[in-house]
């Protein structure tokens, strides 16, 4: 996506001359637009690059990257890039207290954190004191230039609502400038257990058509007051798929049987 590439190029230009061996405390040039520019506006001071131990950085639970999907395979592109060229885009972290295992939590850059930890090298980061609301604004600024699945986005928004960053879905939709329908669709997908989504091929491989189908099913289960039961049964399908090495197609067959219990019209249309 051109927007994502321009954001990456801008961040890379900001770090020109700093290099992989940048010393802590190096001030960055004035950032302009994008996530670094927004952060600079929030803090009211120049951004300073630091090097931190990625193993002492936890992941902010309200950020947008689905951590269960991160491993050496899915992050291999970034591991290779950082290993060869160094880290060209800084992460954004904030200090934490009361956690013996962490000094910071990453607001933006959890894949970079994973890659640096995998490579055994420091994480280049900008440390900033941020409220949850400001941190959420930053993640939306960054995510606008990246590809995130509908499921991944829905999980993030769902946690925001659970933590009461926004009082209602309407307030969140207005802040995000998305339609109520799009918000509802993604929040419905977020109700699906990850084990089931993984058995369908992964969150980033759900087609729009299947996503709509699943969202309708979730809406029906919620309307019947059976969402907890259905979530448990979907998780069972996901676990069975993993144990039996089912294909995504076989998992979909098992799902269709459950779907027909709640949406009999679906079975009738398939039999015609």
Tab-separated table of C-alpha atoms in Angstrom:
chain	number	residue	atom	x	y	z
A	1	UNK	CA	0.000	0.000	0.000
A	2	UNK	CA	1.492	3.348	-1.015
A	3	UNK	CA	0.477	5.064	2.238
A	4	UNK	CA	2.300	2.437	4.268
A	5	UNK	CA	5.388	2.693	2.084
A	6	UNK	CA	5.499	6.495	2.389
A	7	UNK	CA	5.191	6.205	6.181
A	8	UNK	CA	8.055	3.716	6.250
A	9	UNK	CA	10.161	5.925	3.988
A	10	UNK	CA	9.499	8.958	6.193
A	11	UNK	CA	10.505	7.076	9.329
A	12	UNK	CA	13.598	5.760	7.572
A	13	UNK	CA	14.607	9.308	6.589
A	14	UNK	CA	14.203	10.389	10.206
A	15	UNK	CA	16.761	7.804	11.218
A	16	UNK	CA	19.286	8.456	8.453
A	17	UNK	CA	22.682	9.038	9.967
A	18	UNK	CA	21.766	7.308	13.224
A	19	UNK	CA	22.348	3.709	12.173
A	20	UNK	CA	22.105	0.428	14.030
A	21	UNK	CA	24.628	1.473	16.681
A	22	UNK	CA	22.845	4.680	17.678
A	23	UNK	CA	23.668	5.810	21.190
A	24	UNK	CA	20.857	6.343	23.701
A	25	UNK	CA	19.681	9.935	23.990
A	26	UNK	CA	20.057	10.829	20.303
A	27	UNK	CA	17.486	13.534	19.404
A	28	UNK	CA	15.532	12.907	16.225
A	29	UNK	CA	14.929	15.570	13.579
A	30	UNK	CA	11.554	17.331	13.703
A	31	UNK	CA	9.067	14.646	12.762
A	32	UNK	CA	6.374	16.381	10.743
A	33	UNK	CA	3.308	14.239	10.085
A	34	UNK	CA	2.390	10.637	10.846
A	35	UNK	CA	2.694	8.797	14.121
A	36	UNK	CA	5.999	10.417	15.127
A	37	UNK	CA	4.662	13.857	14.300
A	38	UNK	CA	1.522	13.163	16.325
A	39	UNK	CA	3.627	11.933	19.241
A	40	UNK	CA	5.761	15.058	19.108
A	41	UNK	CA	2.611	17.189	19.267
A	42	UNK	CA	1.342	15.222	22.273
A	43	UNK	CA	4.573	15.467	24.255
A	44	UNK	CA	5.380	19.034	23.222
A	45	UNK	CA	9.090	18.261	23.027
A	46	UNK	CA	11.596	16.800	20.543
A	47	UNK	CA	11.640	13.030	20.295
A	48	UNK	CA	14.689	11.222	21.659
A	49	UNK	CA	15.785	7.808	20.455
A	50	UNK	CA	16.841	5.265	23.079
A	51	UNK	CA	17.992	1.674	23.082
A	52	UNK	CA	16.130	-0.632	25.464
A	53	UNK	CA	16.221	-4.340	26.221
A	54	UNK	CA	13.291	-5.895	24.281
A	55	UNK	CA	13.026	-8.596	26.935
A	56	UNK	CA	12.184	-5.871	29.454
A	57	UNK	CA	9.397	-4.502	27.269
A	58	UNK	CA	5.921	-5.971	27.600
A	59	UNK	CA	3.140	-5.474	25.065
A	60	UNK	CA	0.421	-2.922	25.824
A	61	UNK	CA	-2.757	-4.951	26.012
A	62	UNK	CA	-4.788	-2.348	24.109
A	63	UNK	CA	-2.530	-2.189	21.042
A	64	UNK	CA	-3.683	-3.535	17.710
A	65	UNK	CA	-1.357	-6.416	16.832
A	66	UNK	CA	-2.650	-9.912	17.567
A	67	UNK	CA	0.196	-11.319	19.655
A	68	UNK	CA	-0.947	-14.943	19.386
A	69	UNK	CA	-0.159	-14.756	15.671
A	70	UNK	CA	3.459	-13.623	16.138
A	71	UNK	CA	6.211	-16.193	15.811
A	72	UNK	CA	9.531	-16.573	14.012
A	73	UNK	CA	7.717	-17.534	10.803
A	74	UNK	CA	5.172	-14.710	10.675
A	75	UNK	CA	7.797	-12.129	11.647
A	76	UNK	CA	10.531	-13.624	9.434
A	77	UNK	CA	10.449	-10.697	6.988
A	78	UNK	CA	11.199	-8.211	9.743
A	79	UNK	CA	13.750	-10.476	11.423
A	80	UNK	CA	15.625	-10.740	8.122
A	81	UNK	CA	15.366	-7.002	7.434
A	82	UNK	CA	16.552	-5.892	10.870
A	83	UNK	CA	19.240	-8.558	10.903
A	84	UNK	CA	20.590	-7.304	7.567
A	85	UNK	CA	19.941	-3.565	7.585
A	86	UNK	CA	19.304	-2.742	11.224
A	87	UNK	CA	16.150	-1.302	12.753
A	88	UNK	CA	15.162	1.745	10.701
A	89	UNK	CA	11.843	2.559	12.380
A	90	UNK	CA	11.704	3.158	16.138
A	91	UNK	CA	9.097	1.604	18.384
A	92	UNK	CA	7.075	3.760	20.767
A	93	UNK	CA	7.052	2.642	24.397
A	94	UNK	CA	5.949	4.066	27.725
A	95	UNK	CA	7.331	3.421	31.215
A	96	UNK	CA	5.530	1.000	33.531
A	97	UNK	CA	5.773	0.437	37.261
A	98	UNK	CA	4.953	-2.436	39.555
A	99	UNK	CA	6.047	-5.111	37.080
A	100	UNK	CA	9.238	-6.939	38.007
A	101	UNK	CA	9.531	-8.315	34.485
A	102	UNK	CA	9.219	-5.092	32.514
A	103	UNK	CA	10.380	-1.480	32.502
A	104	UNK	CA	8.326	-0.418	29.486
A	105	UNK	CA	5.361	-1.475	27.390
A	106	UNK	CA	5.255	-1.110	23.631
A	107	UNK	CA	2.485	1.059	22.224
A	108	UNK	CA	3.555	0.728	18.600
A	109	UNK	CA	6.129	-1.744	17.298
A	110	UNK	CA	5.388	-5.134	18.857
A	111	UNK	CA	6.702	-6.907	15.731
A	112	UNK	CA	9.934	-4.904	15.988
A	113	UNK	CA	10.126	-5.844	19.662
A	114	UNK	CA	9.688	-9.532	18.771
A	115	UNK	CA	12.294	-9.360	15.999
A	116	UNK	CA	14.890	-7.607	18.162
A	117	UNK	CA	14.349	-10.081	21.007
A	118	UNK	CA	14.719	-12.945	18.532
A	119	UNK	CA	17.963	-11.441	17.211
A	120	UNK	CA	19.270	-10.667	20.691
A	121	UNK	CA	19.777	-6.984	20.002
A	122	UNK	CA	18.507	-3.765	21.628
A	123	UNK	CA	15.197	-2.269	20.550
A	124	UNK	CA	15.381	1.295	19.258
A	125	UNK	CA	12.488	3.134	20.832
A	126	UNK	CA	11.061	6.492	21.749
A	127	UNK	CA	9.975	6.590	25.396
A	128	UNK	CA	6.952	8.760	26.157
A	129	UNK	CA	4.509	9.200	29.032
A	130	UNK	CA	1.090	8.577	27.455
A	131	UNK	CA	-2.436	8.079	28.715
A	132	UNK	CA	-4.410	5.119	27.376
A	133	UNK	CA	-6.515	7.466	25.239
A	134	UNK	CA	-3.467	9.151	23.696
A	135	UNK	CA	-1.834	5.765	23.151
A	136	UNK	CA	-4.992	4.569	21.388
A	137	UNK	CA	-4.889	7.615	19.122
A	138	UNK	CA	-1.294	6.816	18.223
A	139	UNK	CA	-2.095	3.200	17.352
A	140	UNK	CA	-4.903	4.330	15.050
A	141	UNK	CA	-2.539	6.791	13.360
A	142	UNK	CA	-0.030	3.992	12.781
A	143	UNK	CA	-2.554	1.303	11.849
A	144	UNK	CA	-4.108	3.524	9.184
A	145	UNK	CA	-1.008	2.890	7.050
A	146	UNK	CA	-0.794	-0.851	7.747
A	147	UNK	CA	-2.750	-3.920	6.808
A	148	UNK	CA	-4.675	-5.369	9.730
A	149	UNK	CA	-7.322	-8.056	9.427
A	150	UNK	CA	-10.925	-7.337	10.365
A	151	UNK	CA	-10.584	-9.875	13.184
A	152	UNK	CA	-7.414	-8.280	14.538
A	153	UNK	CA	-8.967	-4.817	14.446
A	154	UNK	CA	-12.150	-6.076	16.076
A	155	UNK	CA	-10.200	-7.623	18.941
A	156	UNK	CA	-8.457	-4.300	19.566
A	157	UNK	CA	-11.680	-2.293	19.507
A	158	UNK	CA	-13.420	-4.835	21.725
A	159	UNK	CA	-10.733	-4.486	24.394
A	160	UNK	CA	-10.999	-0.697	24.185
A	161	UNK	CA	-14.707	-0.958	24.978
A	162	UNK	CA	-14.115	-3.463	27.774
A	163	UNK	CA	-11.570	-1.111	29.345
A	164	UNK	CA	-14.006	1.797	28.886
A	165	UNK	CA	-11.771	3.977	26.775
A	166	UNK	CA	-15.118	4.804	25.177
A	167	UNK	CA	-18.483	4.664	26.922
A	168	UNK	CA	-20.470	3.236	24.004
A	169	UNK	CA	-20.045	1.690	20.568
A	170	UNK	CA	-21.538	4.850	19.062
A	171	UNK	CA	-18.899	6.981	20.779
A	172	UNK	CA	-16.143	4.703	19.501
A	173	UNK	CA	-17.526	4.689	15.950
A	174	UNK	CA	-17.708	8.479	15.963
A	175	UNK	CA	-14.140	8.793	17.257
A	176	UNK	CA	-12.859	6.289	14.690
A	177	UNK	CA	-14.967	7.867	11.938
A	178	UNK	CA	-16.272	4.469	10.845
A	179	UNK	CA	-19.844	3.372	10.253
A	180	UNK	CA	-21.812	1.637	12.983
A	181	UNK	CA	-22.160	-1.333	10.622
A	182	UNK	CA	-18.413	-1.698	10.092
A	183	UNK	CA	-17.767	-1.426	13.819
A	184	UNK	CA	-20.447	-4.028	14.587
A	185	UNK	CA	-19.049	-6.388	11.930
A	186	UNK	CA	-15.536	-6.318	13.349
A	187	UNK	CA	-16.685	-6.557	16.956
A	188	UNK	CA	-18.745	-9.619	16.011
A	189	UNK	CA	-15.706	-11.306	14.477
A	190	UNK	CA	-13.772	-10.568	17.672
A	191	UNK	CA	-16.219	-12.825	19.551
A	192	UNK	CA	-14.793	-15.859	17.724
A	193	UNK	CA	-12.182	-17.854	19.684
A	194	UNK	CA	-8.729	-17.610	18.146
A	195	UNK	CA	-8.342	-21.405	18.009
A	196	UNK	CA	-11.317	-21.552	15.640
A	197	UNK	CA	-10.082	-18.659	13.495
A	198	UNK	CA	-6.668	-20.313	13.267
A	199	UNK	CA	-8.300	-23.566	12.118
A	200	UNK	CA	-9.961	-21.632	9.286
A	201	UNK	CA	-6.526	-20.620	8.017
A	202	UNK	CA	-5.705	-17.682	10.263
A	203	UNK	CA	-7.163	-14.249	10.952
A	204	UNK	CA	-5.508	-12.681	7.922
A	205	UNK	CA	-6.980	-15.252	5.525
A	206	UNK	CA	-10.660	-14.855	6.332
A	207	UNK	CA	-12.424	-13.718	3.187
A	208	UNK	CA	-14.906	-10.862	3.374
A	209	UNK	CA	-17.697	-13.257	2.407
A	210	UNK	CA	-16.864	-15.767	5.136
A	211	UNK	CA	-16.364	-12.941	7.609
A	212	UNK	CA	-19.871	-11.640	6.910
A	213	UNK	CA	-21.257	-15.134	7.307
A	214	UNK	CA	-19.511	-15.597	10.646
A	215	UNK	CA	-20.631	-12.170	11.860
A	216	UNK	CA	-24.272	-13.004	11.082
A	217	UNK	CA	-23.893	-16.248	13.012
A	218	UNK	CA	-22.405	-14.437	15.997
A	219	UNK	CA	-25.229	-11.912	15.910
A	220	UNK	CA	-27.777	-14.720	15.945
A	221	UNK	CA	-26.045	-16.483	18.853
A	222	UNK	CA	-25.890	-13.229	20.789
A	223	UNK	CA	-29.569	-12.542	20.114
A	224	UNK	CA	-30.502	-15.971	21.452
A	225	UNK	CA	-28.385	-15.467	24.560
A	226	UNK	CA	-26.192	-18.431	23.598
A	227	UNK	CA	-22.891	-16.706	22.862
A	228	UNK	CA	-20.966	-18.298	25.737
A	229	UNK	CA	-22.130	-21.764	24.687
A	230	UNK	CA	-21.361	-21.130	21.020
A	231	UNK	CA	-17.930	-19.718	21.798
A	232	UNK	CA	-17.164	-22.862	23.801
A	233	UNK	CA	-18.306	-25.100	20.938
A	234	UNK	CA	-16.338	-23.136	18.357
A	235	UNK	CA	-13.266	-23.448	20.540
A	236	UNK	CA	-13.894	-27.193	20.597
A	237	UNK	CA	-13.964	-27.246	16.792
A	238	UNK	CA	-10.680	-25.347	16.731
A	239	UNK	CA	-9.028	-27.737	19.163
A	240	UNK	CA	-10.316	-30.771	17.266
A	241	UNK	CA	-9.018	-29.287	14.025
A	242	UNK	CA	-5.558	-28.896	15.533
A	243	UNK	CA	-5.507	-32.380	17.044
A	244	UNK	CA	-6.744	-34.058	13.858
A	245	UNK	CA	-4.807	-31.821	11.459
A	246	UNK	CA	-7.962	-30.722	9.658
A	247	UNK	CA	-7.799	-28.526	6.605
A	248	UNK	CA	-9.610	-25.185	6.620
A	249	UNK	CA	-12.260	-26.760	4.385
A	250	UNK	CA	-12.867	-29.581	6.870
A	251	UNK	CA	-13.134	-27.062	9.697
A	252	UNK	CA	-15.702	-25.146	7.683
A	253	UNK	CA	-17.798	-28.308	7.319
A	254	UNK	CA	-17.824	-28.751	11.099
A	255	UNK	CA	-18.768	-25.108	11.519
A	256	UNK	CA	-21.614	-25.416	8.999
A	257	UNK	CA	-23.209	-28.146	11.110
A	258	UNK	CA	-23.212	-25.833	14.120
A	259	UNK	CA	-24.366	-22.902	12.035
A	260	UNK	CA	-27.399	-24.860	10.817
A	261	UNK	CA	-28.606	-25.237	14.403
A	262	UNK	CA	-28.985	-21.491	14.761
A	263	UNK	CA	-29.713	-20.584	11.150
A	264	UNK	CA	-31.910	-23.384	9.708
A	265	UNK	CA	-32.540	-21.310	6.590
A	266	UNK	CA	-28.846	-21.646	5.790
A	267	UNK	CA	-29.150	-25.438	5.688
A	268	UNK	CA	-32.263	-25.241	3.482
A	269	UNK	CA	-30.536	-22.979	0.971
A	270	UNK	CA	-27.496	-25.273	0.823
A	271	UNK	CA	-29.657	-28.333	0.172
A	272	UNK	CA	-31.468	-26.790	-2.807
